[in-house]
Short mmCIF file of C-alpha atoms in Angstrom, two decimals:
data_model
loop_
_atom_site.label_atom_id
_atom_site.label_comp_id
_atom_site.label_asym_id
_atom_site.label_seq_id
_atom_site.Cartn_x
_atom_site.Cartn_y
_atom_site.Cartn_z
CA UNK A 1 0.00 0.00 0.00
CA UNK A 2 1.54 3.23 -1.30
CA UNK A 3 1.83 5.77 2.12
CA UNK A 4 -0.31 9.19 1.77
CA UNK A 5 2.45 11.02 1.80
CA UNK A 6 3.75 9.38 -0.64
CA UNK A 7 0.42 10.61 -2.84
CA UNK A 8 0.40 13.89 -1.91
CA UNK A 9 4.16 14.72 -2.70
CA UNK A 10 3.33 14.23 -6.13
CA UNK A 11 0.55 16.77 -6.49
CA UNK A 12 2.40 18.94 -8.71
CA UNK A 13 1.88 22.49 -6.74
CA UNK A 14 4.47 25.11 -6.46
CA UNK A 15 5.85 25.48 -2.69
CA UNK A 16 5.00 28.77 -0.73
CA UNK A 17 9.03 28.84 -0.46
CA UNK A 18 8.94 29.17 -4.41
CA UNK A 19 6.97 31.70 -4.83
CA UNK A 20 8.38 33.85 -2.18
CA UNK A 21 11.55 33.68 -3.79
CA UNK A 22 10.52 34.59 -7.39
CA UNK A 23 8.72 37.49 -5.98
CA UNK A 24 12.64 38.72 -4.25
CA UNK A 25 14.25 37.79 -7.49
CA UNK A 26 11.40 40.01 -9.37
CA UNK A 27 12.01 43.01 -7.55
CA UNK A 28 16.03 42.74 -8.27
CA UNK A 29 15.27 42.22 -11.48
CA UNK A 30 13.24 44.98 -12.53
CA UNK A 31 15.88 47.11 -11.05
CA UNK A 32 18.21 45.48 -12.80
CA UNK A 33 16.04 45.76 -16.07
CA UNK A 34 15.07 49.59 -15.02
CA UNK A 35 19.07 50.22 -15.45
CA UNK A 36 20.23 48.38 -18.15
CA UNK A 37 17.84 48.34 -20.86
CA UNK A 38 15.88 51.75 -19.91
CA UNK A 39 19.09 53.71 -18.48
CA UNK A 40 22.01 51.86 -20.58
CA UNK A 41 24.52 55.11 -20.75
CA UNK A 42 24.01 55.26 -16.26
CA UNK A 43 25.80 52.37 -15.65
CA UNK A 44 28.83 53.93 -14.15
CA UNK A 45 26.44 55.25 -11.52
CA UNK A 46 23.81 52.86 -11.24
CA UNK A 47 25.19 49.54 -12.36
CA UNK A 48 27.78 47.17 -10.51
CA UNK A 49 30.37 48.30 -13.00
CA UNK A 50 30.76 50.54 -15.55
CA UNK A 51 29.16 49.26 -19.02
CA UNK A 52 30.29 50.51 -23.26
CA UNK A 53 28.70 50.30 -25.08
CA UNK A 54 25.19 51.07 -24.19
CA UNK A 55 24.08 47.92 -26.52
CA UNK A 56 25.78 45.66 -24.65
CA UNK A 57 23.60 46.98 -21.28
CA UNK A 58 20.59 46.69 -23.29
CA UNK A 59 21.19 43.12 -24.28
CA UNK A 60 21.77 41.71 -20.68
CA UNK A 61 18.46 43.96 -20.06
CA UNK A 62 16.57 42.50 -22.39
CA UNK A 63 18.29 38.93 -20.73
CA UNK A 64 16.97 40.41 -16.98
CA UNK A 65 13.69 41.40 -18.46
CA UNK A 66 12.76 38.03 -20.26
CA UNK A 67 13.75 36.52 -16.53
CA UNK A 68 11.10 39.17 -15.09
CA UNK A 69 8.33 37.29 -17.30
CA UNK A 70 9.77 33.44 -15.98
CA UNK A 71 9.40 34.61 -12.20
CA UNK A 72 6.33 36.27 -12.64
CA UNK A 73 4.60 33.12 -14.24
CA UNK A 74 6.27 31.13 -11.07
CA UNK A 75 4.18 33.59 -8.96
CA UNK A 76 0.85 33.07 -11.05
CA UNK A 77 1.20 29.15 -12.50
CA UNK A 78 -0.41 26.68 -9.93
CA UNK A 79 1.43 23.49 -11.90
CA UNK A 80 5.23 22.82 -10.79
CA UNK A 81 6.21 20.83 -14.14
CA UNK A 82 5.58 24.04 -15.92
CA UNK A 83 8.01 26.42 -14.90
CA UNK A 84 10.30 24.13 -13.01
CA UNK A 85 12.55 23.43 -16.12
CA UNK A 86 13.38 26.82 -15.97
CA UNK A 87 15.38 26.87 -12.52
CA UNK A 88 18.22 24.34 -14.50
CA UNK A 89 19.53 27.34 -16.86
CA UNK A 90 18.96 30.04 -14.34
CA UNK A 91 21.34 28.12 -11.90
CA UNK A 92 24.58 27.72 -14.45
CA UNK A 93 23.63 31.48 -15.33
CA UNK A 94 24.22 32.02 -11.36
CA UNK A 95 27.21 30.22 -11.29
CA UNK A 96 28.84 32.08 -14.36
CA UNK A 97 27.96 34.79 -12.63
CA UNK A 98 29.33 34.52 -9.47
CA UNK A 99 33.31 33.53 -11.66
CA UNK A 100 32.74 36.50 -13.47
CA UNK A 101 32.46 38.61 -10.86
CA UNK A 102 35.65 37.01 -8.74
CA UNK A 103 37.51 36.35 -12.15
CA UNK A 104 36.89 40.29 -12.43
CA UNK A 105 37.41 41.66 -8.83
CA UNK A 106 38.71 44.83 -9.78
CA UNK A 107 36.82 45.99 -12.29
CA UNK A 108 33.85 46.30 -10.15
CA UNK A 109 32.62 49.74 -8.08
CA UNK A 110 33.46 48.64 -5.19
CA UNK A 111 31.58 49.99 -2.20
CA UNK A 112 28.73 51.85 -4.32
CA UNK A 113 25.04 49.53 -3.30
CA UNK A 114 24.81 48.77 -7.16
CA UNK A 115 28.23 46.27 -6.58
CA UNK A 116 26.82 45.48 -2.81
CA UNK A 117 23.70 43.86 -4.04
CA UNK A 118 25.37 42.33 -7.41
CA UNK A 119 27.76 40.67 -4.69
CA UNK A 120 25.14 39.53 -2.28
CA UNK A 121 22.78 38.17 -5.15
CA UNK A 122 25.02 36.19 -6.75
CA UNK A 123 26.95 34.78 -3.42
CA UNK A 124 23.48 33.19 -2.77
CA UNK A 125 21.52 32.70 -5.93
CA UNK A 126 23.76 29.92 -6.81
CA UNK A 127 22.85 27.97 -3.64
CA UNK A 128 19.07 29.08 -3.87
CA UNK A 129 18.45 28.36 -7.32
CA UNK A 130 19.49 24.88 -7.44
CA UNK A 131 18.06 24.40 -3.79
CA UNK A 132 14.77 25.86 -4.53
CA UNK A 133 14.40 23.29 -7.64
CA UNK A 134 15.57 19.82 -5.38
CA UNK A 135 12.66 20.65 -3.02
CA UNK A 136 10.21 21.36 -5.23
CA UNK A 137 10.91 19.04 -8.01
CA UNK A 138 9.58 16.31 -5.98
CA UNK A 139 5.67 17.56 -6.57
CA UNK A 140 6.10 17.12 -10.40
CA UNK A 141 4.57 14.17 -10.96
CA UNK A 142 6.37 13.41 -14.26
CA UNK A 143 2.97 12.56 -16.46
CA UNK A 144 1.39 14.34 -19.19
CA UNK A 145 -1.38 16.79 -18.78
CA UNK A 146 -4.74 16.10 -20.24
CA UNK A 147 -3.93 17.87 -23.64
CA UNK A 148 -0.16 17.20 -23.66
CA UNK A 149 2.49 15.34 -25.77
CA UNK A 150 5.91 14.26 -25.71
CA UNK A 151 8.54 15.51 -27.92
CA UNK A 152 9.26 12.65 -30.97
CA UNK A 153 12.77 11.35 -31.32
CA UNK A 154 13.65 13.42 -34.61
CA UNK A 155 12.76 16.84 -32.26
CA UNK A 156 14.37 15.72 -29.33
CA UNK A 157 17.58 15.05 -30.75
CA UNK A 158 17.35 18.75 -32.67
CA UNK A 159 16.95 20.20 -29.14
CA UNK A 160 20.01 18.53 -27.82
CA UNK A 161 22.41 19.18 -31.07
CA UNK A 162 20.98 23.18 -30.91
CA UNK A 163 21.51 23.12 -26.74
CA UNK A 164 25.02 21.59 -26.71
CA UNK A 165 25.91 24.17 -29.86
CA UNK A 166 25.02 26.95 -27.82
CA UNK A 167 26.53 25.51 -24.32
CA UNK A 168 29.98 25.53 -26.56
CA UNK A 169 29.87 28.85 -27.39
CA UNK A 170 28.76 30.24 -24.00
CA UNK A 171 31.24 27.78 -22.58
CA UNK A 172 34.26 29.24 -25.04
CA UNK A 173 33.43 32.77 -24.58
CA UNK A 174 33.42 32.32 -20.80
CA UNK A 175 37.26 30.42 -21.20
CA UNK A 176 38.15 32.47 -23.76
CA UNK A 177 36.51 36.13 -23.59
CA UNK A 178 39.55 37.70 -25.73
CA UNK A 179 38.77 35.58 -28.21
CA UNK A 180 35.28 36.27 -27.77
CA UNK A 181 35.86 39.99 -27.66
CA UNK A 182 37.93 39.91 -31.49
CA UNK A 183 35.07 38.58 -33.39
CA UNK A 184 32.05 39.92 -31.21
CA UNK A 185 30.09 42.66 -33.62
CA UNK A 186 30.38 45.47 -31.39
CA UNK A 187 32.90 46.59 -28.71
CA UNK A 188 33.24 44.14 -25.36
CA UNK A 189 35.98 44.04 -22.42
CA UNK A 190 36.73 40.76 -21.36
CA UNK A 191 34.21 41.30 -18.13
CA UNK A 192 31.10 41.66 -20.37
CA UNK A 193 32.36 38.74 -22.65
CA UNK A 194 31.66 36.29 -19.90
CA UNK A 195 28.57 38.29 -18.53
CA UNK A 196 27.56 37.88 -22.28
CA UNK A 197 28.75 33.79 -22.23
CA UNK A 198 26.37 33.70 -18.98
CA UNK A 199 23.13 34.91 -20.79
CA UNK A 200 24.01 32.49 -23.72
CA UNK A 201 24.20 29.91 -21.84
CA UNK A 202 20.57 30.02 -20.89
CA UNK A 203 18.93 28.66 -23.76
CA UNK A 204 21.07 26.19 -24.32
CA UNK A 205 21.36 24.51 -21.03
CA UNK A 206 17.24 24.92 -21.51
CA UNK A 207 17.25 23.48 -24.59
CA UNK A 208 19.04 20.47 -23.21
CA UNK A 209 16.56 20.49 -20.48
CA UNK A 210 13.41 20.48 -22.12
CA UNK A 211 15.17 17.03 -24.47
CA UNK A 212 15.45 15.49 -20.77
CA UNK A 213 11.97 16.24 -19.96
CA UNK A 214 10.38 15.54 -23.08
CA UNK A 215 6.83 17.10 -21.80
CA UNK A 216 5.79 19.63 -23.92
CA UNK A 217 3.76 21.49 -21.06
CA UNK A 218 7.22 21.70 -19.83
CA UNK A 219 8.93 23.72 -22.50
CA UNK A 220 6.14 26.21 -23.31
CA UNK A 221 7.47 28.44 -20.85
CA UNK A 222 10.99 27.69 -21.15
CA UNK A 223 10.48 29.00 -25.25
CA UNK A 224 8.04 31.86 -24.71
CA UNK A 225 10.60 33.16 -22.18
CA UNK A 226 13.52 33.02 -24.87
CA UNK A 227 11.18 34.59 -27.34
CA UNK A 228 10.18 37.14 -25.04
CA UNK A 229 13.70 37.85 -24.46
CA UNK A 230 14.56 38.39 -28.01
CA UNK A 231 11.51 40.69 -28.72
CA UNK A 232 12.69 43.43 -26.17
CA UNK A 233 15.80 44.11 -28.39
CA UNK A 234 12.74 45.51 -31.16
CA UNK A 235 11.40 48.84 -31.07
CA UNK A 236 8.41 49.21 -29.33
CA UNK A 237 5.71 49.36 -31.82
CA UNK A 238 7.12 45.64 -32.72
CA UNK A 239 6.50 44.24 -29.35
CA UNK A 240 3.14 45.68 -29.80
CA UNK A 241 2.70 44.22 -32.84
CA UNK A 242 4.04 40.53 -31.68
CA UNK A 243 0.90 40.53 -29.22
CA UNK A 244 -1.60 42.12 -31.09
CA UNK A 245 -1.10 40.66 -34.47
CA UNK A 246 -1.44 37.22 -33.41
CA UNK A 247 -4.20 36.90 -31.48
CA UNK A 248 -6.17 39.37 -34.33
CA UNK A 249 -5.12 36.42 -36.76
CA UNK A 250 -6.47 34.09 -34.13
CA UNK A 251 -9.66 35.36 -33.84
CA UNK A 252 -9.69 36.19 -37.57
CA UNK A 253 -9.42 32.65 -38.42
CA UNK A 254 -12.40 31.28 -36.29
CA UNK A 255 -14.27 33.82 -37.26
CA UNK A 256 -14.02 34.33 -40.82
CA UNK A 257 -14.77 31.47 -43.28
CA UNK A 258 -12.14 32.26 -46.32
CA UNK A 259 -9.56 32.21 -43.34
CA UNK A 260 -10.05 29.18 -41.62
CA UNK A 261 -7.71 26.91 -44.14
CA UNK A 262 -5.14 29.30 -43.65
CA UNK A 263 -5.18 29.64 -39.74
CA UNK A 264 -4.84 26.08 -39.61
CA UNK A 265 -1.15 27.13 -40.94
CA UNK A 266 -0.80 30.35 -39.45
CA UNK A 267 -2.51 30.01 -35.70
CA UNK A 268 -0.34 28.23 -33.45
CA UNK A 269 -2.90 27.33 -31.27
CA UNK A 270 -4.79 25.75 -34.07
CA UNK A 271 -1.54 24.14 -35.87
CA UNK A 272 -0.65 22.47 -31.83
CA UNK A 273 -4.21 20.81 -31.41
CA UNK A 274 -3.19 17.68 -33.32
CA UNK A 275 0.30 17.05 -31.38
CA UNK A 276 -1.75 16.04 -28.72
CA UNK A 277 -2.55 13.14 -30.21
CA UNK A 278 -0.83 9.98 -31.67
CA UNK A 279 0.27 9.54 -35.33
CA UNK A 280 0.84 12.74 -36.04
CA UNK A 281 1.00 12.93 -39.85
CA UNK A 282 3.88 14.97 -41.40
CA UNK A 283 1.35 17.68 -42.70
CA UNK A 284 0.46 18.41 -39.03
CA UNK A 285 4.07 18.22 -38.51
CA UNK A 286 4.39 20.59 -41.30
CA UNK A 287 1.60 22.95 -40.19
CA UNK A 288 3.04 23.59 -36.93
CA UNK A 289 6.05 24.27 -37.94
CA UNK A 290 5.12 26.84 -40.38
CA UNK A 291 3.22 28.64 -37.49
CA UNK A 292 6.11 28.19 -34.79
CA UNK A 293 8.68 29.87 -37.90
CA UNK A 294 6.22 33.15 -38.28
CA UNK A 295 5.70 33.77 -34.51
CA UNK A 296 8.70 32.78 -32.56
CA UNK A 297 11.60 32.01 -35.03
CA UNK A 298 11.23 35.01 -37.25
CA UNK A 299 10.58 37.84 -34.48
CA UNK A 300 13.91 35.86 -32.83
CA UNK A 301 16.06 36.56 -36.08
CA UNK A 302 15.02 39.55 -36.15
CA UNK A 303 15.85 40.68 -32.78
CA UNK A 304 19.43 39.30 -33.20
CA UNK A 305 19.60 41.27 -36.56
CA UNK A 306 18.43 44.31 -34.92
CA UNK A 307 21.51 44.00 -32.24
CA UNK A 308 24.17 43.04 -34.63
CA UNK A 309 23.47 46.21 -36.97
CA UNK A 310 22.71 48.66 -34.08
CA UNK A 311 25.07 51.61 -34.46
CA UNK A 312 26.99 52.11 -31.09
CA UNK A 313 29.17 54.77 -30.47
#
């Protein structure tokens, strides 16, 4: 007979401890957002250390911003399995962080609060991250939701070839930031390199993540958090556009006749429906991945465009 606690460990709920921590993290990180992406050319009062070019500020602000949107969803998701993925990139991003900073002693402003809190974040993030997920991840349950699927093989094993590319860079850059700094598009010191190497290493240590896990109700979050990242490096009226745009279309395509072949290419809530289910054929296969390409992959390239042919003085 299986005990009841046994039972109730596995109910997939988010601890109290959780939550209270994403809502700590939140505040630090819209300060940290507030500085870097909103004040880039402050940093050498308001930052840790001083930051040129202002585009490399705004890039880790976008980085601290997307993280706003992951804690935030802790705070509001009731289901564990859904943003628990999540805590596995944000540790090594800790951890980078905490070598970059001793790696790079002096070049911090030492004694100013921006460096005091930097310091005290990241001497205990890396310990509370990791923490945080080994008590919680015992509540995830590790079984699909009701309308839920597993990644196929052919998917999986894209995730873990596109994760373990982008661990090598992040990992090189962080060994190597001189190297890093000679090809990197715009101007970096060898102390952003690595804070740059940290960030990458996000998605890929995600990417290999969400291959482990397999659960697609798992990696939602995990990818609109990326994407979300991505779309703070456009101009405003873009990120408008990224939220308006597709639910209009979605709406559109329910509701008007002559536009309901199309959504079932263009809506990705339509083109998802079928993934639920077994057999997938390889025009469903097709369908989704037409609608994933127009609302996540292209906004994504274009945000990276956007950074590598920003002028920067």
């Amino acid at each position: 007979m299986t005990p009841v606690t046994a039972i109730e460990v596995r109910d997939d709920r988010i601890l109290p401890f959780t939550r209270l921590v994403a809502a700590a993290v939140i505040v630090v990180l819209v300060f940290a957002f507030i500085v870097l992406f909103l004040l880039p050319g402050q940093t050498d009062r308001r930052f840790a250390w001083t930051i040129h070019p202002s585009m490399t500020a705004m890039l880790m602000g976008a980085g601290y911003g997307s993280a706003i949107y992951f804690f935030v969803r802790v705070l509001t998701e009731r289901r564990w399995h859904r943003v628990g993925l999540g805590f596995l990139p944000i540790t090594v991003f800790t951890w980078m962080m905490l070598g970059t900073t001793f790696l790079h002693w002096g070049r911090f402003r030492h004694g100013s609060f921006p460096f005091d809190l930097w310091f005290w974040i990241y001497l205990v993030t890396p310990v509370l991250v990791p923490a945080v997920w080994l008590v919680n991840r015992r509540h995830d349950p590790g079984t699909l939701e009701a309308r839920d699927a597993r990644f196929e093989a052919p998917v999986s094993r894209a995730l873990v070839a596109t994760g373990a590319v982008m661990v090598a860079i992040a990992a090189w850059m962080y060994l190597d930031p001189e190297g890093a700094v000679a090809v990197w598009p715009w101007g970096l010191t060898t102390l952003t390199g690595r804070a740059i190497a940290a960030f990458e290493a996000l998605p890929g240590v995600g990417w290999l993540a969400i291959a482990a896990d397999g659960r697609w109700s798992a990696a939602r979050l995990m990818i609109k958090t990326t994407a979300f990242g991505l779309l703070l490096l456009h101009s405003a009226p873009a990120v408008v556009a990224y939220y308006v745009v597709p639910l209009g279309w979605s709406v559109a395509g329910r509701l008007v006749p002559a536009l309901q072949s199309a959504a079932r290419w263009l809506d990705v809530g339509q083109a998802q429906v079928p993934l639920v289910a077994p057999g997938v054929t390889g025009q469903e296969w097709a369908r989704f991945g037409t609608s994933a390409l127009l609302w996540v992959a292209v906004p994504a390239v274009l945000g990276v465009l956007r950074v590598r042919r920003a002028e920067v003085t």
